[in-house]
Amino acid sequence: VMMNETAQQNMENHPVIRTLYDHVDEVTCLAFHPTEQILASGSRDYTLKLFDYSKPSAKRAFKYIQEAEMLRSISFHPSGDFILVGTQHPTLRLYDINTFQCFVSCNPQDQHIDAICSVNYNASANMYVTGSKDGCIKLWDGVSNRCITTFEKAHDGAEVCSAIFSKNSKYILSSGKDSVAKLWEISTGRTLVKYTGAGLSGRQVHRTQAVFNHTEDYVLLPDERTISLCCWDSRTAERRNLLSLGHNSIVRCIVHSPTNPGFMTCSDDYRARFWYRRSTTD
């Protein structure tokens, strides 16, 4: 159920506790450091910035990386010592957080051929996955930074919007601009489950993400045209009822809590909404 609150109640119950500003253009991606109170942000202004939010007085970044292209996606190594950076350029970068030394694969053929839309480490950091506008999903070795597998035309040639690992790192959940979410088995490289039925009114225009709920029993994907949430049983692909998200414009981002039945949606209507499933008791 939705936390039904008036605008005034929302401000009182979910107040803004910190505002960080140091970019001069749209912020496109965010990532929390896994162990420190540090927030990384990427922007259209070609910079990656690190903010120390443990200090209430700190409003600006204490470190930054100047990139050659606008940033589209970032992911911290679980140790916190490295960060993957996907930009408008097809070459994936890996930065050492302490020295800002940049690493790329020694084989140019490993790289995508268009902008990188999604980068994500798995929990043990022995693999990471990328999705691109070129329609491919690539699986990488987390130690050698070499591409292990490429899923060509993963979404029938449409742009790949998101790609994440399941908790056990045996599967990848992806979404594309074909309005379909897919579950891939890493060991065989094949599609196990297709989650269809979103975007029936036409091909989606903007990127969004498919996510698991905290138990991985369900797959969630915002529908662009109806501004509602599509939900499927992750194993059977049975589609549940649409949930109206209450936004007045398209949902650009969804993130689910890893431990609780709650998630947040962010929209072009300048609102972020928090949703929580209350347990029902008779």
Tab-separated table of C-alpha atoms in Angstrom:
chain	number	residue	atom	x	y	z
A	1	VAL	CA	0.000	0.000	0.000
A	2	MET	CA	1.074	3.565	-0.561
A	3	MET	CA	1.937	5.913	2.276
A	4	ASN	CA	-1.081	8.170	1.675
A	5	GLU	CA	0.092	11.537	2.905
A	6	THR	CA	-0.660	15.133	2.095
A	7	ALA	CA	2.182	17.267	0.778
A	8	GLN	CA	2.568	18.834	4.238
A	9	GLN	CA	2.672	15.421	5.966
A	10	ASN	CA	5.181	14.224	3.383
A	11	MET	CA	7.518	17.131	4.122
A	12	GLU	CA	7.236	16.502	7.864
A	13	ASN	CA	7.670	12.727	7.704
A	14	HIS	CA	10.325	12.597	4.957
A	15	PRO	CA	12.251	15.868	5.291
A	16	VAL	CA	15.263	16.712	3.142
A	17	ILE	CA	18.231	16.284	5.495
A	18	ARG	CA	21.035	17.379	3.170
A	19	THR	CA	21.473	19.179	-0.137
A	20	LEU	CA	24.696	18.581	-2.048
A	21	TYR	CA	25.532	20.784	-5.001
A	22	ASP	CA	28.661	20.907	-7.102
A	23	HIS	CA	27.617	19.970	-10.637
A	24	VAL	CA	26.798	22.465	-13.373
A	25	ASP	CA	24.530	20.158	-15.385
A	26	GLU	CA	22.065	17.293	-14.899
A	27	VAL	CA	23.069	14.588	-12.404
A	28	THR	CA	22.643	11.272	-14.212
A	29	CYS	CA	23.777	8.597	-11.716
A	30	LEU	CA	24.411	8.088	-7.995
A	31	ALA	CA	26.091	5.391	-5.905
A	32	PHE	CA	26.740	5.016	-2.181
A	33	HIS	CA	30.176	3.841	-1.061
A	34	PRO	CA	29.794	0.344	0.452
A	35	THR	CA	31.584	1.104	3.732
A	36	GLU	CA	32.187	4.866	4.067
A	37	GLN	CA	29.736	7.766	4.266
A	38	ILE	CA	30.579	8.838	0.741
A	39	LEU	CA	28.227	9.458	-2.161
A	40	ALA	CA	29.453	9.370	-5.760
A	41	SER	CA	27.603	11.263	-8.471
A	42	GLY	CA	28.016	11.424	-12.229
A	43	SER	CA	26.752	14.206	-14.454
A	44	ARG	CA	26.308	15.565	-17.940
A	45	ASP	CA	29.043	18.050	-17.014
A	46	TYR	CA	31.615	15.265	-17.642
A	47	THR	CA	32.564	14.889	-13.964
A	48	LEU	CA	32.377	12.193	-11.289
A	49	LYS	CA	32.255	13.775	-7.824
A	50	LEU	CA	32.637	12.312	-4.335
A	51	PHE	CA	30.755	13.857	-1.407
A	52	ASP	CA	31.419	13.179	2.280
A	53	TYR	CA	27.912	13.326	3.744
A	54	SER	CA	29.111	12.517	7.298
A	55	LYS	CA	29.916	16.216	7.696
A	56	PRO	CA	26.738	18.329	7.966
A	57	SER	CA	28.551	21.429	6.775
A	58	ALA	CA	29.961	19.763	3.637
A	59	LYS	CA	27.911	20.785	0.624
A	60	ARG	CA	30.505	20.356	-2.113
A	61	ALA	CA	32.608	17.442	-3.387
A	62	PHE	CA	35.972	16.715	-1.775
A	63	LYS	CA	37.271	14.839	-4.834
A	64	TYR	CA	36.338	14.691	-8.487
A	65	ILE	CA	37.307	12.967	-11.730
A	66	GLN	CA	37.201	14.864	-15.016
A	67	GLU	CA	35.885	12.612	-17.771
A	68	ALA	CA	35.937	13.091	-21.543
A	69	GLU	CA	32.212	12.389	-22.000
A	70	MET	CA	28.986	12.734	-20.024
A	71	LEU	CA	28.531	10.026	-17.369
A	72	ARG	CA	25.610	7.613	-17.590
A	73	SER	CA	26.195	4.929	-14.933
A	74	ILE	CA	28.519	4.146	-12.004
A	75	SER	CA	29.047	1.206	-9.641
A	76	PHE	CA	31.325	0.846	-6.606
A	77	HIS	CA	33.467	-2.252	-6.166
A	78	PRO	CA	32.198	-3.965	-2.964
A	79	SER	CA	35.542	-3.190	-1.303
A	80	GLY	CA	35.007	0.507	-1.998
A	81	ASP	CA	38.496	0.870	-3.506
A	82	PHE	CA	37.378	1.069	-7.143
A	83	ILE	CA	34.493	2.453	-9.153
A	84	LEU	CA	33.240	1.501	-12.612
A	85	VAL	CA	32.228	4.377	-14.856
A	86	GLY	CA	30.037	4.081	-17.959
A	87	THR	CA	29.894	7.168	-20.166
A	88	GLN	CA	28.613	8.304	-23.523
A	89	HIS	CA	31.830	6.794	-24.902
A	90	PRO	CA	31.698	2.998	-25.484
A	91	THR	CA	34.921	2.289	-23.536
A	92	LEU	CA	34.298	1.205	-19.942
A	93	ARG	CA	36.532	2.800	-17.293
A	94	LEU	CA	37.633	1.481	-13.906
A	95	TYR	CA	39.060	4.050	-11.468
A	96	ASP	CA	41.105	3.553	-8.314
A	97	ILE	CA	39.262	5.719	-5.766
A	98	ASN	CA	42.462	6.636	-3.894
A	99	THR	CA	44.787	7.447	-6.806
A	100	PHE	CA	42.205	8.086	-9.580
A	101	GLN	CA	44.299	5.897	-11.858
A	102	CYS	CA	42.183	4.694	-14.791
A	103	PHE	CA	42.116	1.116	-16.108
A	104	VAL	CA	40.503	-0.297	-19.272
A	105	SER	CA	40.508	-3.747	-20.828
A	106	CYS	CA	43.715	-4.574	-22.680
A	107	ASN	CA	41.635	-5.893	-25.592
A	108	PRO	CA	39.759	-3.157	-27.516
A	109	GLN	CA	37.389	-5.810	-28.908
A	110	ASP	CA	36.022	-6.341	-25.394
A	111	GLN	CA	34.338	-2.928	-25.488
A	112	HIS	CA	30.834	-1.909	-26.511
A	113	ILE	CA	30.331	0.064	-29.712
A	114	ASP	CA	27.903	2.648	-28.274
A	115	ALA	CA	27.184	4.505	-25.033
A	116	ILE	CA	27.110	2.476	-21.800
A	117	CYS	CA	23.746	2.730	-20.023
A	118	SER	CA	24.245	0.411	-17.061
A	119	VAL	CA	27.166	-0.941	-14.991
A	120	ASN	CA	26.839	-3.149	-11.899
A	121	TYR	CA	29.109	-5.354	-9.787
A	122	ASN	CA	27.902	-8.595	-8.270
A	123	ALA	CA	28.141	-9.052	-4.494
A	124	SER	CA	31.475	-10.897	-4.511
A	125	ALA	CA	33.051	-8.550	-7.106
A	126	ASN	CA	34.324	-11.429	-9.248
A	127	MET	CA	32.025	-10.246	-12.054
A	128	TYR	CA	30.332	-7.125	-13.327
A	129	VAL	CA	27.755	-6.562	-16.043
A	130	THR	CA	27.219	-3.732	-18.524
A	131	GLY	CA	24.361	-2.799	-20.834
A	132	SER	CA	24.640	-0.465	-23.794
A	133	LYS	CA	22.786	1.476	-26.457
A	134	ASP	CA	24.332	-0.993	-28.911
A	135	GLY	CA	21.787	-3.575	-27.702
A	136	CYS	CA	24.368	-5.848	-26.046
A	137	ILE	CA	24.840	-7.050	-22.479
A	138	LYS	CA	28.426	-7.877	-21.529
A	139	LEU	CA	29.623	-9.950	-18.597
A	140	TRP	CA	33.114	-9.105	-17.325
A	141	ASP	CA	35.723	-10.771	-15.114
A	142	GLY	CA	36.044	-8.607	-11.991
A	143	VAL	CA	39.765	-9.339	-11.575
A	144	SER	CA	41.209	-9.208	-15.097
A	145	ASN	CA	38.657	-6.666	-16.437
A	146	ARG	CA	38.243	-8.836	-19.535
A	147	CYS	CA	34.883	-9.466	-21.188
A	148	ILE	CA	33.743	-13.057	-20.561
A	149	THR	CA	30.471	-13.196	-22.486
A	150	THR	CA	28.476	-10.952	-24.791
A	151	PHE	CA	24.717	-11.350	-25.166
A	152	GLU	CA	24.171	-9.958	-28.666
A	153	LYS	CA	20.859	-8.196	-29.385
A	154	ALA	CA	19.742	-9.003	-25.868
A	155	HIS	CA	16.476	-7.108	-26.364
A	156	ASP	CA	16.028	-7.755	-30.084
A	157	GLY	CA	18.448	-4.982	-30.902
A	158	ALA	CA	16.754	-2.359	-28.714
A	159	GLU	CA	18.815	-0.292	-26.279
A	160	VAL	CA	19.591	-2.095	-23.007
A	161	CYS	CA	18.402	0.127	-20.148
A	162	SER	CA	19.484	-1.873	-17.097
A	163	ALA	CA	21.265	-5.081	-16.084
A	164	ILE	CA	21.692	-6.323	-12.515
A	165	PHE	CA	22.720	-9.565	-10.799
A	166	SER	CA	20.533	-11.754	-8.642
A	167	LYS	CA	21.783	-12.142	-5.073
A	168	ASN	CA	23.374	-15.524	-5.799
A	169	SER	CA	25.085	-14.146	-8.951
A	170	LYS	CA	23.707	-16.987	-11.086
A	171	TYR	CA	21.300	-14.782	-13.045
A	172	ILE	CA	21.096	-11.357	-14.667
A	173	LEU	CA	17.897	-9.316	-14.805
A	174	SER	CA	17.817	-6.891	-17.728
A	175	SER	CA	15.383	-4.424	-19.248
A	176	GLY	CA	15.365	-2.737	-22.637
A	177	LYS	CA	13.556	-0.156	-24.703
A	178	ASP	CA	11.480	-3.005	-26.115
A	179	SER	CA	9.544	-2.720	-22.795
A	180	VAL	CA	10.519	-6.275	-21.880
A	181	ALA	CA	12.426	-7.519	-18.826
A	182	LYS	CA	14.452	-10.721	-19.141
A	183	LEU	CA	16.090	-13.140	-16.737
A	184	TRP	CA	19.338	-14.627	-18.053
A	185	GLU	CA	21.120	-17.734	-16.792
A	186	ILE	CA	24.829	-16.905	-16.687
A	187	SER	CA	26.101	-20.492	-16.907
A	188	THR	CA	24.301	-21.175	-20.201
A	189	GLY	CA	23.914	-17.638	-21.577
A	190	ARG	CA	20.248	-18.223	-22.377
A	191	THR	CA	17.060	-16.369	-21.513
A	192	LEU	CA	15.172	-18.255	-18.797
A	193	VAL	CA	12.149	-15.983	-18.380
A	194	LYS	CA	10.633	-13.087	-20.340
A	195	TYR	CA	8.458	-10.603	-18.494
A	196	THR	CA	6.118	-9.128	-21.103
A	197	GLY	CA	2.986	-7.016	-21.140
A	198	ALA	CA	4.467	-3.623	-20.275
A	199	GLY	CA	4.457	-0.904	-22.908
A	200	LEU	CA	1.501	-2.328	-24.826
A	201	SER	CA	0.667	1.157	-26.094
A	202	GLY	CA	3.962	1.533	-27.940
A	203	ARG	CA	7.725	1.329	-27.718
A	204	GLN	CA	9.153	3.146	-24.705
A	205	VAL	CA	11.172	6.306	-25.250
A	206	HIS	CA	13.052	6.836	-21.992
A	207	ARG	CA	15.298	4.549	-19.997
A	208	THR	CA	14.077	2.942	-16.796
A	209	GLN	CA	15.093	-0.061	-14.694
A	210	ALA	CA	13.775	-3.520	-13.924
A	211	VAL	CA	14.420	-4.507	-10.304
A	212	PHE	CA	13.816	-7.441	-7.992
A	213	ASN	CA	11.910	-7.017	-4.761
A	214	HIS	CA	13.863	-7.775	-1.559
A	215	THR	CA	13.066	-11.519	-1.671
A	216	GLU	CA	13.530	-11.792	-5.469
A	217	ASP	CA	10.062	-13.339	-5.736
A	218	TYR	CA	8.888	-10.495	-7.974
A	219	VAL	CA	10.199	-8.358	-10.820
A	220	LEU	CA	9.127	-4.701	-10.995
A	221	LEU	CA	9.216	-2.415	-14.033
A	222	PRO	CA	7.589	1.041	-14.377
A	223	ASP	CA	5.402	1.384	-17.474
A	224	GLU	CA	6.116	4.607	-19.328
A	225	ARG	CA	2.734	5.279	-20.940
A	226	THR	CA	0.388	4.435	-18.051
A	227	ILE	CA	2.753	5.709	-15.306
A	228	SER	CA	2.054	2.549	-13.358
A	229	LEU	CA	4.101	-0.324	-11.998
A	230	CYS	CA	4.175	-3.696	-13.730
A	231	CYS	CA	4.860	-6.632	-11.437
A	232	TRP	CA	5.542	-10.260	-12.346
A	233	ASP	CA	6.216	-13.464	-10.447
A	234	SER	CA	9.948	-13.844	-11.085
A	235	ARG	CA	9.725	-17.622	-11.644
A	236	THR	CA	6.509	-18.040	-13.611
A	237	ALA	CA	6.322	-14.578	-15.293
A	238	GLU	CA	2.676	-14.376	-14.198
A	239	ARG	CA	1.742	-10.717	-14.323
A	240	ARG	CA	0.026	-9.128	-11.317
A	241	ASN	CA	-2.316	-6.138	-11.284
A	242	LEU	CA	-0.894	-2.782	-12.289
A	243	LEU	CA	-0.156	-0.405	-9.424
A	244	SER	CA	-0.783	3.276	-10.112
A	245	LEU	CA	2.324	5.163	-9.022
A	246	GLY	CA	0.569	8.484	-8.500
A	247	HIS	CA	3.079	10.464	-10.539
A	248	ASN	CA	2.075	13.094	-13.089
A	249	SER	CA	4.877	12.294	-15.514
A	250	ILE	CA	7.103	9.394	-16.539
A	251	VAL	CA	9.050	7.463	-13.893
A	252	ARG	CA	12.776	7.702	-14.614
A	253	CYS	CA	14.135	5.677	-11.716
A	254	ILE	CA	13.057	2.912	-9.343
A	255	VAL	CA	15.095	1.410	-6.513
A	256	HIS	CA	13.985	-1.334	-4.122
A	257	SER	CA	15.214	-1.875	-0.579
A	258	PRO	CA	17.479	-4.963	-0.362
A	259	THR	CA	15.984	-5.994	3.001
A	260	ASN	CA	12.435	-4.630	3.304
A	261	PRO	CA	9.223	-4.494	1.213
A	262	GLY	CA	9.745	-0.865	0.252
A	263	PHE	CA	10.841	1.006	-2.869
A	264	MET	CA	11.215	4.531	-4.220
A	265	THR	CA	10.191	5.979	-7.570
A	266	CYS	CA	11.469	9.222	-9.069
A	267	SER	CA	9.643	11.059	-11.821
A	268	ASP	CA	9.811	13.989	-14.220
A	269	ASP	CA	7.049	15.569	-12.090
A	270	TYR	CA	9.838	16.560	-9.630
A	271	ARG	CA	8.607	14.079	-7.037
A	272	ALA	CA	10.189	11.084	-5.349
A	273	ARG	CA	7.644	8.710	-3.824
A	274	PHE	CA	8.232	6.083	-1.159
A	275	TRP	CA	6.151	2.904	-1.200
A	276	TYR	CA	5.891	0.292	1.511
A	277	ARG	CA	3.904	-2.953	1.651
A	278	ARG	CA	2.298	-3.254	5.050
A	279	SER	CA	1.742	-6.774	6.371
A	280	THR	CA	-1.984	-7.508	6.644
A	281	THR	CA	-3.347	-9.215	9.730
A	282	ASP	CA	-6.903	-10.361	10.420
